[in-house]
Amino acid sequence: AQTVTQSQPEMSVQEAETVTLSCTYDTSESDYYLFWYKQPPSRQMILVIRQEAYKQQNATENRFSVNFQKAAKSFSLKISDSQLGDAAMYFCAYNQGGSEKLVFGKGTKLTVNP
Amino acid sequence: EAQVTQNPRYLITVTGKKLTVTCSQNMNHEYMSWYRQDPGLGLRQIYYSMNVEVTDKGDVPEGYKVSRKEKRNFPLILESPSPNQTSLYFCASARKGVYGTPDTQYFGPGTRLTVL
């Protein structure tokens, strides 16, 4: 079964600095999608970024970018110029191509210090 | 505005009293799913549906029922709620992707359920 591991239960960063959240996953498949979701205190689940496994280029969305290492099965999220509004739980998720299941990691709580 | 809505947002009930949490999406998505979120466990899938009248079990289906009579609605039914079903529940929807399976999932605002 596919598993997603987020090894950092909590992280903190100073406002305007850069932080990287780690995610590793276990799969024997070659076609899949990876996601980062943000859950602020409002509890809403918000899509941050998505990566297709067949794409070698790392996905980028404004201040958010990923470092996708397919061979290492690693999918880290980099947040640049951190803002107070970035404080949230961040969940890494995996979806195997051809599957209806979305498997989540247990999350990393990010604190942004002013 | 494209969105997934859930009702109610908060619910306190007692053991054994049947309840339904509604979920509706206005994006014409084929795929809909229910998750529960518990501290330290992340999100776990309860049931999903790839289309009208097509539903299937996720990882934690015990104690839940669903139906998909219309494309836009996917209610979650707890026939006899128990305290271990106290949780935060999310509905999600997605369009069908290149593999015929869900593309990016978009989540509703969540329903916090407490069963006493």
Short mmCIF file of N, CA, C and O in Angstrom, two decimals, chain B residues 1-94:
data_model
loop_
_atom_site.label_atom_id
_atom_site.label_comp_id
_atom_site.label_asym_id
_atom_site.label_seq_id
_atom_site.Cartn_x
_atom_site.Cartn_y
_atom_site.Cartn_z
N GLU B 1 -19.43 31.20 -8.26
CA GLU B 1 -18.15 30.77 -7.70
C GLU B 1 -18.12 29.25 -7.60
O GLU B 1 -19.04 28.64 -7.08
N ALA B 2 -17.04 28.66 -8.13
CA ALA B 2 -16.88 27.21 -8.06
C ALA B 2 -16.61 26.80 -6.62
O ALA B 2 -15.70 27.35 -5.98
N GLN B 3 -17.41 25.88 -6.11
CA GLN B 3 -17.20 25.51 -4.73
C GLN B 3 -17.84 24.18 -4.38
O GLN B 3 -18.72 23.68 -5.07
N VAL B 4 -17.37 23.66 -3.24
CA VAL B 4 -17.97 22.49 -2.61
C VAL B 4 -18.56 22.97 -1.28
O VAL B 4 -17.86 23.62 -0.50
N THR B 5 -19.82 22.69 -1.08
CA THR B 5 -20.47 23.12 0.15
C THR B 5 -20.88 21.92 0.99
O THR B 5 -21.22 20.86 0.45
N GLN B 6 -20.84 22.11 2.29
CA GLN B 6 -21.23 21.08 3.23
C GLN B 6 -22.17 21.69 4.26
O GLN B 6 -21.97 22.82 4.69
N ASN B 7 -23.13 20.88 4.67
CA ASN B 7 -24.02 21.29 5.76
C ASN B 7 -24.43 20.10 6.60
O ASN B 7 -24.65 19.00 6.06
N PRO B 8 -24.49 20.30 7.92
CA PRO B 8 -24.13 21.52 8.64
C PRO B 8 -22.61 21.65 8.80
O PRO B 8 -21.89 20.72 8.50
N ARG B 9 -22.16 22.79 9.24
CA ARG B 9 -20.75 22.98 9.50
C ARG B 9 -20.37 22.44 10.88
O ARG B 9 -19.25 22.00 11.10
N TYR B 10 -21.30 22.49 11.79
CA TYR B 10 -21.08 21.99 13.15
C TYR B 10 -22.32 21.20 13.56
O TYR B 10 -23.44 21.62 13.29
N LEU B 11 -22.07 20.09 14.24
CA LEU B 11 -23.20 19.27 14.68
C LEU B 11 -22.81 18.53 15.95
O LEU B 11 -21.75 17.87 15.99
N ILE B 12 -23.67 18.64 16.96
CA ILE B 12 -23.53 17.85 18.17
C ILE B 12 -24.76 16.97 18.26
O ILE B 12 -25.88 17.46 18.18
N THR B 13 -24.53 15.67 18.42
CA THR B 13 -25.65 14.75 18.48
C THR B 13 -25.39 13.70 19.56
O THR B 13 -24.37 13.73 20.25
N VAL B 14 -26.32 12.78 19.67
CA VAL B 14 -26.19 11.73 20.68
C VAL B 14 -26.07 10.37 20.01
O VAL B 14 -26.50 10.19 18.85
N THR B 15 -25.52 9.45 20.71
CA THR B 15 -25.34 8.10 20.19
C THR B 15 -26.65 7.51 19.68
O THR B 15 -27.67 7.60 20.36
N GLY B 16 -26.59 6.98 18.46
CA GLY B 16 -27.74 6.28 17.91
C GLY B 16 -28.72 7.11 17.12
O GLY B 16 -29.62 6.56 16.47
N LYS B 17 -28.58 8.41 17.12
CA LYS B 17 -29.53 9.27 16.41
C LYS B 17 -29.04 9.50 14.99
O LYS B 17 -28.06 10.22 14.76
N LYS B 18 -29.77 8.96 14.04
CA LYS B 18 -29.37 9.03 12.64
C LYS B 18 -29.16 10.46 12.18
O LYS B 18 -29.93 11.36 12.54
N LEU B 19 -28.12 10.67 11.38
CA LEU B 19 -27.87 12.00 10.85
C LEU B 19 -27.33 11.91 9.43
O LEU B 19 -26.78 10.89 9.01
N THR B 20 -27.51 13.01 8.71
CA THR B 20 -26.99 13.13 7.35
C THR B 20 -26.21 14.43 7.22
O THR B 20 -26.70 15.48 7.64
N VAL B 21 -25.04 14.34 6.64
CA VAL B 21 -24.25 15.52 6.29
C VAL B 21 -24.30 15.67 4.78
O VAL B 21 -23.96 14.73 4.05
N THR B 22 -24.76 16.81 4.33
CA THR B 22 -24.91 16.99 2.89
C THR B 22 -23.64 17.57 2.27
O THR B 22 -22.87 18.27 2.93
N CYS B 23 -23.43 17.25 1.03
CA CYS B 23 -22.31 17.78 0.26
C CYS B 23 -22.80 18.06 -1.15
O CYS B 23 -23.47 17.22 -1.77
N SER B 24 -22.47 19.23 -1.65
CA SER B 24 -22.89 19.61 -2.99
C SER B 24 -21.75 20.35 -3.68
O SER B 24 -21.05 21.14 -3.05
N GLN B 25 -21.59 20.10 -4.99
CA GLN B 25 -20.58 20.82 -5.76
C GLN B 25 -21.20 21.35 -7.04
O GLN B 25 -22.12 20.73 -7.60
N ASN B 26 -20.71 22.51 -7.47
CA ASN B 26 -21.28 23.17 -8.65
C ASN B 26 -20.32 23.19 -9.82
O ASN B 26 -20.43 24.04 -10.71
N MET B 27 -19.38 22.26 -9.84
CA MET B 27 -18.34 22.25 -10.87
C MET B 27 -18.54 21.13 -11.88
O MET B 27 -17.68 20.89 -12.72
N ASN B 28 -19.66 20.43 -11.78
CA ASN B 28 -19.95 19.32 -12.69
C ASN B 28 -18.89 18.23 -12.63
O ASN B 28 -18.61 17.56 -13.63
N HIS B 29 -18.33 18.05 -11.44
CA HIS B 29 -17.30 17.03 -11.27
C HIS B 29 -17.92 15.64 -11.21
O HIS B 29 -18.95 15.43 -10.58
N GLU B 30 -17.23 14.69 -11.84
CA GLU B 30 -17.69 13.30 -11.79
C GLU B 30 -17.40 12.66 -10.44
O GLU B 30 -18.16 11.84 -9.94
N TYR B 31 -16.28 13.01 -9.87
CA TYR B 31 -15.78 12.32 -8.69
C TYR B 31 -16.11 13.11 -7.43
O TYR B 31 -15.94 14.33 -7.37
N MET B 32 -16.58 12.38 -6.40
CA MET B 32 -16.78 12.97 -5.09
C MET B 32 -16.34 11.97 -4.03
O MET B 32 -16.36 10.75 -4.26
N SER B 33 -15.94 12.52 -2.87
CA SER B 33 -15.38 11.65 -1.85
C SER B 33 -15.61 12.26 -0.47
O SER B 33 -15.77 13.47 -0.34
N TRP B 34 -15.63 11.39 0.53
CA TRP B 34 -15.70 11.82 1.92
C TRP B 34 -14.44 11.36 2.67
O TRP B 34 -13.98 10.23 2.49
N TYR B 35 -13.94 12.28 3.52
CA TYR B 35 -12.79 12.00 4.36
C TYR B 35 -13.13 12.37 5.80
O TYR B 35 -13.95 13.24 6.04
N ARG B 36 -12.45 11.72 6.71
CA ARG B 36 -12.48 12.18 8.08
C ARG B 36 -11.06 12.51 8.52
O ARG B 36 -10.09 11.88 8.08
N GLN B 37 -10.97 13.53 9.37
CA GLN B 37 -9.67 13.97 9.85
C GLN B 37 -9.64 13.88 11.36
O GLN B 37 -10.49 14.47 12.05
N ASP B 38 -8.68 13.14 11.87
CA ASP B 38 -8.52 12.97 13.31
C ASP B 38 -7.10 13.34 13.69
O ASP B 38 -6.16 13.11 12.92
N PRO B 39 -6.91 13.89 14.89
CA PRO B 39 -5.57 14.33 15.30
C PRO B 39 -4.55 13.21 15.19
O PRO B 39 -4.77 12.10 15.66
N GLY B 40 -3.42 13.53 14.56
CA GLY B 40 -2.33 12.57 14.45
C GLY B 40 -2.52 11.52 13.37
O GLY B 40 -1.62 10.71 13.13
N LEU B 41 -3.67 11.51 12.71
CA LEU B 41 -3.96 10.48 11.70
C LEU B 41 -4.09 11.04 10.30
O LEU B 41 -4.29 10.29 9.34
N GLY B 42 -4.04 12.35 10.14
CA GLY B 42 -4.22 12.93 8.82
C GLY B 42 -5.65 12.73 8.34
O GLY B 42 -6.58 12.62 9.14
N LEU B 43 -5.83 12.70 7.04
CA LEU B 43 -7.15 12.49 6.47
C LEU B 43 -7.26 11.06 5.96
O LEU B 43 -6.35 10.56 5.29
N ARG B 44 -8.37 10.45 6.23
CA ARG B 44 -8.61 9.09 5.78
C ARG B 44 -9.92 9.05 4.98
O ARG B 44 -10.92 9.64 5.39
N GLN B 45 -9.88 8.31 3.90
CA GLN B 45 -11.03 8.28 3.00
C GLN B 45 -12.10 7.32 3.52
O GLN B 45 -11.80 6.19 3.90
N ILE B 46 -13.34 7.77 3.48
CA ILE B 46 -14.46 6.96 3.96
C ILE B 46 -15.14 6.25 2.78
O ILE B 46 -15.25 5.02 2.76
N TYR B 47 -15.64 7.01 1.84
CA TYR B 47 -16.29 6.51 0.65
C TYR B 47 -15.96 7.46 -0.50
O TYR B 47 -15.65 8.62 -0.28
N TYR B 48 -16.10 6.94 -1.71
CA TYR B 48 -15.96 7.79 -2.88
C TYR B 48 -16.95 7.35 -3.95
O TYR B 48 -17.52 6.25 -3.90
N SER B 49 -17.10 8.24 -4.93
CA SER B 49 -18.02 7.96 -6.03
C SER B 49 -17.43 8.50 -7.32
O SER B 49 -17.05 9.67 -7.37
N MET B 50 -17.34 7.65 -8.31
CA MET B 50 -16.80 8.09 -9.60
C MET B 50 -17.88 8.61 -10.53
O MET B 50 -17.56 9.23 -11.54
N ASN B 51 -19.14 8.36 -10.20
CA ASN B 51 -20.22 8.89 -11.03
C ASN B 51 -21.55 8.58 -10.36
O ASN B 51 -21.61 7.89 -9.33
N VAL B 52 -22.62 9.05 -10.96
CA VAL B 52 -23.95 8.81 -10.41
C VAL B 52 -24.19 7.31 -10.28
O VAL B 52 -23.88 6.55 -11.19
N GLU B 53 -24.71 6.92 -9.12
CA GLU B 53 -25.05 5.54 -8.80
C GLU B 53 -23.83 4.63 -8.70
O GLU B 53 -23.97 3.41 -8.62
N VAL B 54 -22.64 5.19 -8.66
CA VAL B 54 -21.41 4.39 -8.51
C VAL B 54 -20.68 4.87 -7.26
O VAL B 54 -20.18 5.99 -7.22
N THR B 55 -20.65 4.00 -6.24
CA THR B 55 -19.93 4.35 -5.02
C THR B 55 -19.04 3.18 -4.60
O THR B 55 -19.31 2.02 -4.97
N ASP B 56 -18.03 3.48 -3.81
CA ASP B 56 -17.14 2.42 -3.35
C ASP B 56 -16.51 2.80 -2.03
O ASP B 56 -16.43 3.99 -1.68
N LYS B 57 -16.07 1.79 -1.29
CA LYS B 57 -15.52 2.02 0.03
C LYS B 57 -14.10 2.55 -0.04
O LYS B 57 -13.31 2.16 -0.90
N GLY B 58 -13.80 3.43 0.91
CA GLY B 58 -12.44 3.88 1.11
C GLY B 58 -11.77 3.07 2.20
O GLY B 58 -12.03 1.87 2.35
N ASP B 59 -10.95 3.71 2.99
CA ASP B 59 -10.19 3.00 4.02
C ASP B 59 -10.97 2.77 5.31
O ASP B 59 -10.69 1.81 6.03
N VAL B 60 -11.92 3.63 5.62
CA VAL B 60 -12.64 3.55 6.90
C VAL B 60 -14.14 3.67 6.70
O VAL B 60 -14.78 4.58 7.21
N PRO B 61 -14.79 2.73 6.00
CA PRO B 61 -16.20 2.87 5.67
C PRO B 61 -17.17 2.42 6.76
O PRO B 61 -18.37 2.72 6.68
N GLU B 62 -16.67 1.71 7.78
CA GLU B 62 -17.58 1.12 8.77
C GLU B 62 -18.37 2.20 9.49
O GLU B 62 -17.80 3.16 10.01
N GLY B 63 -19.69 2.00 9.55
CA GLY B 63 -20.56 2.92 10.26
C GLY B 63 -21.10 4.06 9.41
O GLY B 63 -21.82 4.92 9.91
N TYR B 64 -20.74 4.06 8.13
CA TYR B 64 -21.16 5.14 7.22
C TYR B 64 -21.88 4.57 6.01
O TYR B 64 -21.63 3.45 5.60
N LYS B 65 -22.76 5.38 5.45
CA LYS B 65 -23.38 5.08 4.17
C LYS B 65 -23.33 6.33 3.31
O LYS B 65 -23.29 7.45 3.81
N VAL B 66 -23.37 6.11 2.01
CA VAL B 66 -23.43 7.24 1.07
C VAL B 66 -24.40 6.89 -0.05
O VAL B 66 -24.78 5.74 -0.22
N SER B 67 -24.77 7.91 -0.79
CA SER B 67 -25.55 7.69 -2.00
C SER B 67 -25.18 8.76 -3.02
O SER B 67 -24.74 9.85 -2.66
N ARG B 68 -25.35 8.43 -4.27
CA ARG B 68 -25.05 9.40 -5.34
C ARG B 68 -26.17 9.30 -6.39
O ARG B 68 -26.04 8.69 -7.42
N LYS B 69 -27.27 9.94 -6.06
CA LYS B 69 -28.42 9.93 -6.96
C LYS B 69 -28.34 11.04 -8.01
O LYS B 69 -28.95 10.94 -9.07
N GLU B 70 -27.62 12.09 -7.66
CA GLU B 70 -27.43 13.20 -8.60
C GLU B 70 -25.94 13.50 -8.66
O GLU B 70 -25.21 13.28 -7.69
N LYS B 71 -25.51 14.05 -9.77
CA LYS B 71 -24.09 14.29 -9.95
C LYS B 71 -23.56 15.30 -8.94
O LYS B 71 -22.43 15.18 -8.46
N ARG B 72 -24.34 16.28 -8.57
CA ARG B 72 -23.83 17.36 -7.74
C ARG B 72 -23.85 17.05 -6.25
O ARG B 72 -23.18 17.72 -5.47
N ASN B 73 -24.61 16.03 -5.82
CA ASN B 73 -24.78 15.78 -4.38
C ASN B 73 -24.23 14.43 -3.95
O ASN B 73 -24.37 13.43 -4.67
N PHE B 74 -23.66 14.41 -2.74
CA PHE B 74 -23.06 13.17 -2.24
C PHE B 74 -23.19 13.18 -0.71
O PHE B 74 -22.24 13.45 0.02
N PRO B 75 -24.38 12.86 -0.20
CA PRO B 75 -24.58 12.92 1.25
C PRO B 75 -23.90 11.77 1.99
O PRO B 75 -23.79 10.65 1.47
N LEU B 76 -23.47 12.06 3.20
CA LEU B 76 -22.88 11.07 4.10
C LEU B 76 -23.88 10.79 5.21
O LEU B 76 -24.35 11.72 5.87
N ILE B 77 -24.20 9.52 5.39
CA ILE B 77 -25.24 9.12 6.34
C ILE B 77 -24.61 8.29 7.45
O ILE B 77 -23.87 7.33 7.19
N LEU B 78 -24.92 8.68 8.68
CA LEU B 78 -24.54 7.89 9.84
C LEU B 78 -25.83 7.35 10.43
O LEU B 78 -26.61 8.09 11.03
N GLU B 79 -26.08 6.07 10.23
CA GLU B 79 -27.35 5.47 10.64
C GLU B 79 -27.46 5.42 12.16
O GLU B 79 -28.52 5.67 12.73
N SER B 80 -26.38 5.09 12.83
CA SER B 80 -26.38 4.98 14.29
C SER B 80 -25.04 5.49 14.82
O SER B 80 -24.14 4.69 15.12
N PRO B 81 -24.90 6.79 14.90
CA PRO B 81 -23.59 7.36 15.25
C PRO B 81 -23.10 6.89 16.62
O PRO B 81 -23.91 6.68 17.55
N SER B 82 -21.79 6.78 16.71
CA SER B 82 -21.16 6.42 17.98
C SER B 82 -20.06 7.43 18.29
O SER B 82 -19.59 8.15 17.39
N PRO B 83 -19.65 7.51 19.56
CA PRO B 83 -18.62 8.51 19.93
C PRO B 83 -17.34 8.42 19.12
O PRO B 83 -16.67 9.43 18.91
N ASN B 84 -16.97 7.23 18.64
CA ASN B 84 -15.72 7.13 17.87
C ASN B 84 -15.87 7.71 16.45
O ASN B 84 -14.90 7.73 15.68
N GLN B 85 -17.05 8.20 16.13
CA GLN B 85 -17.24 8.91 14.86
C GLN B 85 -17.16 10.42 15.05
O GLN B 85 -17.36 11.18 14.08
N THR B 86 -16.85 10.85 16.25
CA THR B 86 -16.56 12.26 16.48
C THR B 86 -15.31 12.62 15.69
O THR B 86 -14.26 12.01 15.88
N SER B 87 -15.45 13.60 14.80
CA SER B 87 -14.34 13.90 13.90
C SER B 87 -14.67 15.15 13.08
O SER B 87 -15.76 15.71 13.18
N LEU B 88 -13.69 15.54 12.28
CA LEU B 88 -13.88 16.59 11.29
C LEU B 88 -14.02 15.91 9.94
O LEU B 88 -13.14 15.16 9.53
N TYR B 89 -15.12 16.19 9.25
CA TYR B 89 -15.42 15.51 7.99
C TYR B 89 -15.29 16.48 6.82
O TYR B 89 -15.78 17.61 6.88
N PHE B 90 -14.67 15.99 5.77
CA PHE B 90 -14.51 16.77 4.55
C PHE B 90 -15.11 16.02 3.37
O PHE B 90 -14.89 14.83 3.19
N CYS B 91 -15.80 16.79 2.54
CA CYS B 91 -16.23 16.31 1.25
C CYS B 91 -15.30 16.91 0.20
O CYS B 91 -14.80 18.04 0.38
N ALA B 92 -15.03 16.19 -0.86
CA ALA B 92 -14.17 16.69 -1.92
C ALA B 92 -14.74 16.28 -3.27
O ALA B 92 -15.47 15.29 -3.38
N SER B 93 -14.41 17.04 -4.29
CA SER B 93 -14.82 16.68 -5.65
C SER B 93 -13.68 16.92 -6.61
O SER B 93 -12.76 17.70 -6.33
N ALA B 94 -13.74 16.23 -7.74
CA ALA B 94 -12.70 16.37 -8.76
C ALA B 94 -13.28 16.00 -10.12
O ALA B 94 -14.20 15.19 -10.22
#
